[in-house]
Coordinates of C-alpha atoms in Angstrom, one line a residue:
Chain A
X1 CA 0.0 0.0 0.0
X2 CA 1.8 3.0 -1.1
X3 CA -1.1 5.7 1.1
X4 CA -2.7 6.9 -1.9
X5 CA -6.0 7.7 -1.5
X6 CA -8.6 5.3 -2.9
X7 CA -10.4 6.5 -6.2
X8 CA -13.7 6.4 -4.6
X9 CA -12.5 10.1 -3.2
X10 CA -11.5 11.4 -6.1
X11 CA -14.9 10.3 -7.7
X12 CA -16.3 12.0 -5.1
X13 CA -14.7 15.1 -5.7
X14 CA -15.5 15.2 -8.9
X15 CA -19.1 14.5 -8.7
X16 CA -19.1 17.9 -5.9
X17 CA -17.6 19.6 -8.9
X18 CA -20.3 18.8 -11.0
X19 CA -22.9 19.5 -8.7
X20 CA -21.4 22.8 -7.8
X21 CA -21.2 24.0 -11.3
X22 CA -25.0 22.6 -11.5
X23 CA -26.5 24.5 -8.2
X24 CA -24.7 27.3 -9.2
X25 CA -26.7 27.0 -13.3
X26 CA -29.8 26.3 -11.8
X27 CA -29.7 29.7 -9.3
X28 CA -28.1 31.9 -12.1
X29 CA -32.2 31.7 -13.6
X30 CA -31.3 30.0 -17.4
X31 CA -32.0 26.6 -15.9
X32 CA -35.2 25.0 -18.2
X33 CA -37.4 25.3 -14.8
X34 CA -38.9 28.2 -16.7
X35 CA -40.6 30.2 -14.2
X36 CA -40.8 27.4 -11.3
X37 CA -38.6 29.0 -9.3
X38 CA -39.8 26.7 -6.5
X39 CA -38.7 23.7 -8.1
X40 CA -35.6 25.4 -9.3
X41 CA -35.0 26.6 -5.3
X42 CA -35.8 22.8 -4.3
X43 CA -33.3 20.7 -6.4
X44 CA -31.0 23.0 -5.4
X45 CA -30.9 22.7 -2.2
X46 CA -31.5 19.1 -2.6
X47 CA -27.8 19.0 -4.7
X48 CA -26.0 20.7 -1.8
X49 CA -27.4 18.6 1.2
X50 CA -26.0 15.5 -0.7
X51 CA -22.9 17.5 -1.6
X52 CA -22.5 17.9 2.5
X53 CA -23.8 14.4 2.8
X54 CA -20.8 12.8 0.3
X55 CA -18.3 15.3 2.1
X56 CA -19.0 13.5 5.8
X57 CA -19.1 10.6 4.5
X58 CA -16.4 10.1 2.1
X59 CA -14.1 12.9 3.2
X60 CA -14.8 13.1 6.5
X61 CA -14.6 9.1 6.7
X62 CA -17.5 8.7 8.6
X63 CA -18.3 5.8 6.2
X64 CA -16.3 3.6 8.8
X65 CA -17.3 5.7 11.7
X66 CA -19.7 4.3 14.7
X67 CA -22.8 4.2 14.0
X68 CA -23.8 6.6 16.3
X69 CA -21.6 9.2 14.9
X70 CA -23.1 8.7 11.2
X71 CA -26.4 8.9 12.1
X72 CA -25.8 12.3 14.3
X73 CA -24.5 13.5 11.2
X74 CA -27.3 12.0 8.7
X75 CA -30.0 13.1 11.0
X76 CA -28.1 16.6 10.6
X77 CA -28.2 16.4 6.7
X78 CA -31.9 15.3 6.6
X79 CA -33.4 17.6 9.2
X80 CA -31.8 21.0 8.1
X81 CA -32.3 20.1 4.4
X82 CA -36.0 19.2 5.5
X83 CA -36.3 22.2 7.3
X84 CA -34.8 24.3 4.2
X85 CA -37.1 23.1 1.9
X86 CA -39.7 23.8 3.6
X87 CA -38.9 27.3 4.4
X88 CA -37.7 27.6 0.8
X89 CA -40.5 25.9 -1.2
X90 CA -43.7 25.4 0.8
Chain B
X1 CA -7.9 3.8 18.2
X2 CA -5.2 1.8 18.1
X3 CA -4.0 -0.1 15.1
X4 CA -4.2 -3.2 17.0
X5 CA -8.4 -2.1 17.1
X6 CA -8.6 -1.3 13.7
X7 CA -6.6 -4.2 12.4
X8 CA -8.8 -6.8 10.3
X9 CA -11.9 -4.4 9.5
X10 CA -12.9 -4.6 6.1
X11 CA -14.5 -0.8 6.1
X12 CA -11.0 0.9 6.7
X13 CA -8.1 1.4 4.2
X14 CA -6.0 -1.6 3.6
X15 CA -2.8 0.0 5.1
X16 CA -4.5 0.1 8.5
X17 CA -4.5 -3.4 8.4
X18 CA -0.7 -3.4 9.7
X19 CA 1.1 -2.9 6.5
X20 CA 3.2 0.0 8.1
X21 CA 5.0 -2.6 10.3
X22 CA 3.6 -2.1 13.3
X23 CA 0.9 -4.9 13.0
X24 CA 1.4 -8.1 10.5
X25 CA -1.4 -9.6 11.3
X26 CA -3.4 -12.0 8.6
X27 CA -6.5 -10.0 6.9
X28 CA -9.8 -11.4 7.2
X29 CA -11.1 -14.1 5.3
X30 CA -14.5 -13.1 5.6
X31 CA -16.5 -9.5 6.4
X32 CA -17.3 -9.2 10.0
X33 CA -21.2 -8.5 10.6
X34 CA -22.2 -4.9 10.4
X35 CA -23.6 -5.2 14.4
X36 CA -20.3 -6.3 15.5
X37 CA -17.7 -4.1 13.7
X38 CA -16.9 -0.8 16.1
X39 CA -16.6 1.7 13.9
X40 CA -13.6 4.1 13.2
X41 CA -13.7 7.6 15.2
X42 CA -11.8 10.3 13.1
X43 CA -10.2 12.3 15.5
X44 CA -11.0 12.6 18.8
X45 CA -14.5 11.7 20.1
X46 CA -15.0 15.3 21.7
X47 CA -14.1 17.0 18.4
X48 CA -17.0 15.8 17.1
X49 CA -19.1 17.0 19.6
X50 CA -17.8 20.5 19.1
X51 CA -18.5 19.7 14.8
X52 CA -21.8 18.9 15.5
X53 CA -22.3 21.6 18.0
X54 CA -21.0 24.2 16.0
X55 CA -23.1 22.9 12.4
X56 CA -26.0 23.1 14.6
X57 CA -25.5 26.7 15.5
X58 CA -24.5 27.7 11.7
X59 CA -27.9 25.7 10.8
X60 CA -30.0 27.4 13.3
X61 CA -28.4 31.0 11.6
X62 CA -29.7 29.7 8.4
X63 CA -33.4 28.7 9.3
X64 CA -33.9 32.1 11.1
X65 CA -32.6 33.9 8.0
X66 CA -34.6 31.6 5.8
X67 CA -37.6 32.2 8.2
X68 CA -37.0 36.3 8.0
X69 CA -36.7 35.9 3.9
X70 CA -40.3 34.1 3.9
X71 CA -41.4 38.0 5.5
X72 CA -39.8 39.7 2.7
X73 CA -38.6 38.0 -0.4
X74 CA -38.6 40.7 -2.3
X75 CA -36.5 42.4 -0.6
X76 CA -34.4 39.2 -0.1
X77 CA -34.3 38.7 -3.6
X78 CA -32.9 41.9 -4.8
X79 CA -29.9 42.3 -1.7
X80 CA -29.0 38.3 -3.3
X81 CA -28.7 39.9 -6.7
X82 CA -25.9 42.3 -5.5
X83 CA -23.9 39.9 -4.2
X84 CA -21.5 38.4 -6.5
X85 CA -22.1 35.2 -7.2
X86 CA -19.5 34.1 -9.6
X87 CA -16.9 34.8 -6.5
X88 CA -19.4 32.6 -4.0
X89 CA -19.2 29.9 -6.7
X90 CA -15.5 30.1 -7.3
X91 CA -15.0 30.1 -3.5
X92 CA -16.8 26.9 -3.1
X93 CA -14.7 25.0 -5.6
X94 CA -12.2 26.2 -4.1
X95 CA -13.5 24.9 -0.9
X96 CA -14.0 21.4 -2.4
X97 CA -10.3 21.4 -3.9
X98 CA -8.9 21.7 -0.4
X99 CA -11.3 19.2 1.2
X100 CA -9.9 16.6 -1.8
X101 CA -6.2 17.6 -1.1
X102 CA -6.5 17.3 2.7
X103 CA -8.1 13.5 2.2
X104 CA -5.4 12.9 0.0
X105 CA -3.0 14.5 2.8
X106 CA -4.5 12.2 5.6
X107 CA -3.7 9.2 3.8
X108 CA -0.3 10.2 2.4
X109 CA 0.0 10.4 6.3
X110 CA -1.0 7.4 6.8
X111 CA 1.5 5.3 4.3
X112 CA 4.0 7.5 5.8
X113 CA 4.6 9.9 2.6
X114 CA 6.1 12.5 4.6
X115 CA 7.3 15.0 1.4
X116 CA 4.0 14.4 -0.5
X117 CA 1.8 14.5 3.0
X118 CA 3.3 18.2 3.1
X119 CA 3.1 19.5 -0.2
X120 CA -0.7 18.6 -0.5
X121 CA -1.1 20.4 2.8
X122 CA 1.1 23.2 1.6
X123 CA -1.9 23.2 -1.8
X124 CA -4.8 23.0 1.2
X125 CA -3.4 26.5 3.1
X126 CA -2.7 27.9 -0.8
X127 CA -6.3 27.3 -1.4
X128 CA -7.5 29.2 1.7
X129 CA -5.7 31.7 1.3
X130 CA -7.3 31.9 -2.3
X131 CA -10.4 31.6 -0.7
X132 CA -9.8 34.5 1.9
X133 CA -8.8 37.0 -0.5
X134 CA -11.5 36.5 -2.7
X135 CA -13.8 37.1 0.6
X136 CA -11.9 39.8 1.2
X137 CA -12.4 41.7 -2.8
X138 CA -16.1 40.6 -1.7
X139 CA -16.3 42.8 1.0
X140 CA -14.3 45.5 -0.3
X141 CA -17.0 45.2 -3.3
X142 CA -20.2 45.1 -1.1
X143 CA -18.8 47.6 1.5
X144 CA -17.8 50.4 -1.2
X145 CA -21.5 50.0 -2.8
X146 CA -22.9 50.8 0.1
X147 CA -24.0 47.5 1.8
X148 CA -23.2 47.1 5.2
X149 CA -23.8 44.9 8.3
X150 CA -26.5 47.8 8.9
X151 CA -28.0 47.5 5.5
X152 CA -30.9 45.7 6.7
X153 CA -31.8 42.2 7.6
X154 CA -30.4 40.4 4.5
X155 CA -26.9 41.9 4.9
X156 CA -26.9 41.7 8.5
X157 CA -27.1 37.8 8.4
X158 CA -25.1 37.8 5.0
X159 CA -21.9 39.4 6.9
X160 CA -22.4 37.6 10.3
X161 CA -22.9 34.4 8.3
X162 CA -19.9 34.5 5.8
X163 CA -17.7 36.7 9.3
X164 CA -18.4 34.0 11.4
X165 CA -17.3 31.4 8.3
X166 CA -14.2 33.2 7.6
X167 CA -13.0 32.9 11.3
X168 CA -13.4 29.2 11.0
X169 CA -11.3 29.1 7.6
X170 CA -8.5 30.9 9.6
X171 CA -8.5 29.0 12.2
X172 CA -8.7 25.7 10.2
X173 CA -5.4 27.6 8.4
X174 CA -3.7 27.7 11.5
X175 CA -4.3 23.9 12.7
X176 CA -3.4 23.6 9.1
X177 CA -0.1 24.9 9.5
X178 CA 0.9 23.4 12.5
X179 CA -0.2 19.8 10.5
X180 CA 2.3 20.5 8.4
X181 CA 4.9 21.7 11.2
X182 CA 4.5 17.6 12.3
X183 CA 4.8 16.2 8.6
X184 CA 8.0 18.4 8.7
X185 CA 9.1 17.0 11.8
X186 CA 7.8 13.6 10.5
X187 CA 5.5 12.2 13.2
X188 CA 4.6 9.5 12.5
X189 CA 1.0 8.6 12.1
X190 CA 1.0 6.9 14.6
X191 CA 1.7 9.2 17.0
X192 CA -0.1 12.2 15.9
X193 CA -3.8 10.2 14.0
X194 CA -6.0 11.4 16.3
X195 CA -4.7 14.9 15.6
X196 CA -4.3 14.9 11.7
X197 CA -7.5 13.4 11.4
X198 CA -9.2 16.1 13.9
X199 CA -7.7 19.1 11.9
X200 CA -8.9 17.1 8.4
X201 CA -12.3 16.9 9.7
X202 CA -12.5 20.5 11.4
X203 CA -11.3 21.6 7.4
X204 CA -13.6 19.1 5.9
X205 CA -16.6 20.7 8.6
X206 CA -15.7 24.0 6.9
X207 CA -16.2 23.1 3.8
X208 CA -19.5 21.6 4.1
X209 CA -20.7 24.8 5.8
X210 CA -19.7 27.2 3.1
X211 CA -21.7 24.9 0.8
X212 CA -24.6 25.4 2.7
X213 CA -24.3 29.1 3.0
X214 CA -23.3 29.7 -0.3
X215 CA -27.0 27.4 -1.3
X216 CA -29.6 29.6 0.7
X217 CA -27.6 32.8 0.9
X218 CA -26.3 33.4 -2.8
X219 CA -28.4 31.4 -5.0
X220 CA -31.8 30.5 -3.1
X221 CA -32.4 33.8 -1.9
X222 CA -31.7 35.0 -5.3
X223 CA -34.0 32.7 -6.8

């Protein structure tokens, strides 16, 4: 094992690229939503909270982590993304 | 952890099996049950009590200014449009570059690549510092067109929300540094995991929170 970092990470980082440059199209307003910003406003925040969600898990490594420790972090993800959808959308 | 703990589980890197020399033990035939297998702590357990605490507060920030937009988004809507998103956007790959060079850091570390361990830390601090002075030509920009902390509610959370975030990226560039000050001295992993892996997962923490902010602050609001 030479310590180079498995390509799972790097897949991972390139997928948070993608989704960066996608957030970032879909708030600049020439996304094909048309005029539903809500939707728009919704998958955008959806992106980002599993752009924070593959960040914990593959960069922070809490892929191997205890249990208890992912699902603090999980139930983190899911209830401020629930809550900002909500706020955002509804 | 110790390396005699983490030796044999099928979820961890193959090097913490005892490939460094320090355990030789055989690898496991078989995967362990999930019920049984502990679990590998990054860090120290505390730390994470701090992450957690302090994502909590950031989040809480966020509803309430979410909460207050819902009372005026028009108003919301046209303070997002001055900010500059292309620098939010180029600030958050940025962001995601150094989170991928400080994974790559931590397991250079690990395998005991010293040289390489410190130059991808040396990219991490580069990319901050990137970062910060972008923030900073933000400011500069926002400030000289008249928006200010006192500009009204939108600017007030925008400036204690990115203020507060920019203190975290300096202090993650300090435990940065002194990472790099033990790579140079060459501790060895060993010695100094539960301390790497605590300042990779306080960066990685930042990161995640710009992403956030950078969502519902620049683009949602804007939306």
């Amino acid at each position: 094992m030479n310590g180079a970092a498995p390509r799972r990470v790097t897949v991972v980082f390139v997928g948070l690229v993608v989704a960066t440059c996608i957030t970032w199209w879909l708030g600049s307003g020439s996304s094909p939503t048309g005029g539903a910003l809500g939707l728009a406003a919704m998958l955008t925040v959806l992106i980002a909270f599993a752009k924070i969600y593959f960040i914990g898990r593959d960069f922070m490594e809490l892929r191997s982590a205890p249990s208890g420790l992912r699902a603090a972090f999980n139930v983190w993800v899911g209830a401020v993304a629930v809550a900002a959808i909500a706020l955002v959308v509804v | 952890m110790t390396h005699a703990q983490v030796r044999g589980d099928p979820d961890l890197p193959e090097f913490l099996w005892g490939s460094d020399g320090v355990e030789d033990g055989p690898r496991p035939s078989s995967p362990r049950p999930a019920k049984t297998r502990p679990g590998h702590t990054p860090g120290e357990a505390g730390l994470w009590i701090f992450i957690l605490g302090d994502m909590t507060l950031f989040a809480a920030i966020l509803i309430v200014f979410l909460w207050e937009r819902r009372s005026d988004p028009v108003v919301f809507g046209e303070s997002a449009h001055q900010l500059i998103q292309p620098i939010g956007a180029a600030n958050t790959l940025v962001l995601v570059l150094s989170s991928y060079l400080v994974v790559r850091a931590v397991f250079a570390h690990r395998g005991g690549r010293y040289p390489q361990a410190r130059r991808l830390v040396a990219a991490a601090v580069g990319c901050a510092a990137v970062f910060a002075g972008l923030k900073a030509f933000e400011y500069y920009s926002e400030i000289s067109s008249g928006h200010t902390p006192s500009s009204g509610t939108f600017f007030t959370f925008y400036f204690v929300l990115t203020g507060l975030h920019l203190l975290h990226v300096i202090v993650g560039t300090v435990l940065l540094l002194a990472w790099q000050a033990m790579l140079k001295g060459r501790r060895s992993w060993t010695g100094s995991q539960k301390v790497a892996e605590g300042i990779a997962s306080y960066w990685h923490m930042v990161d995640l929170l710009w992403v956030a902010i950078f969502t519902l602050v620049y683009l949602v609001s804007a939306e």
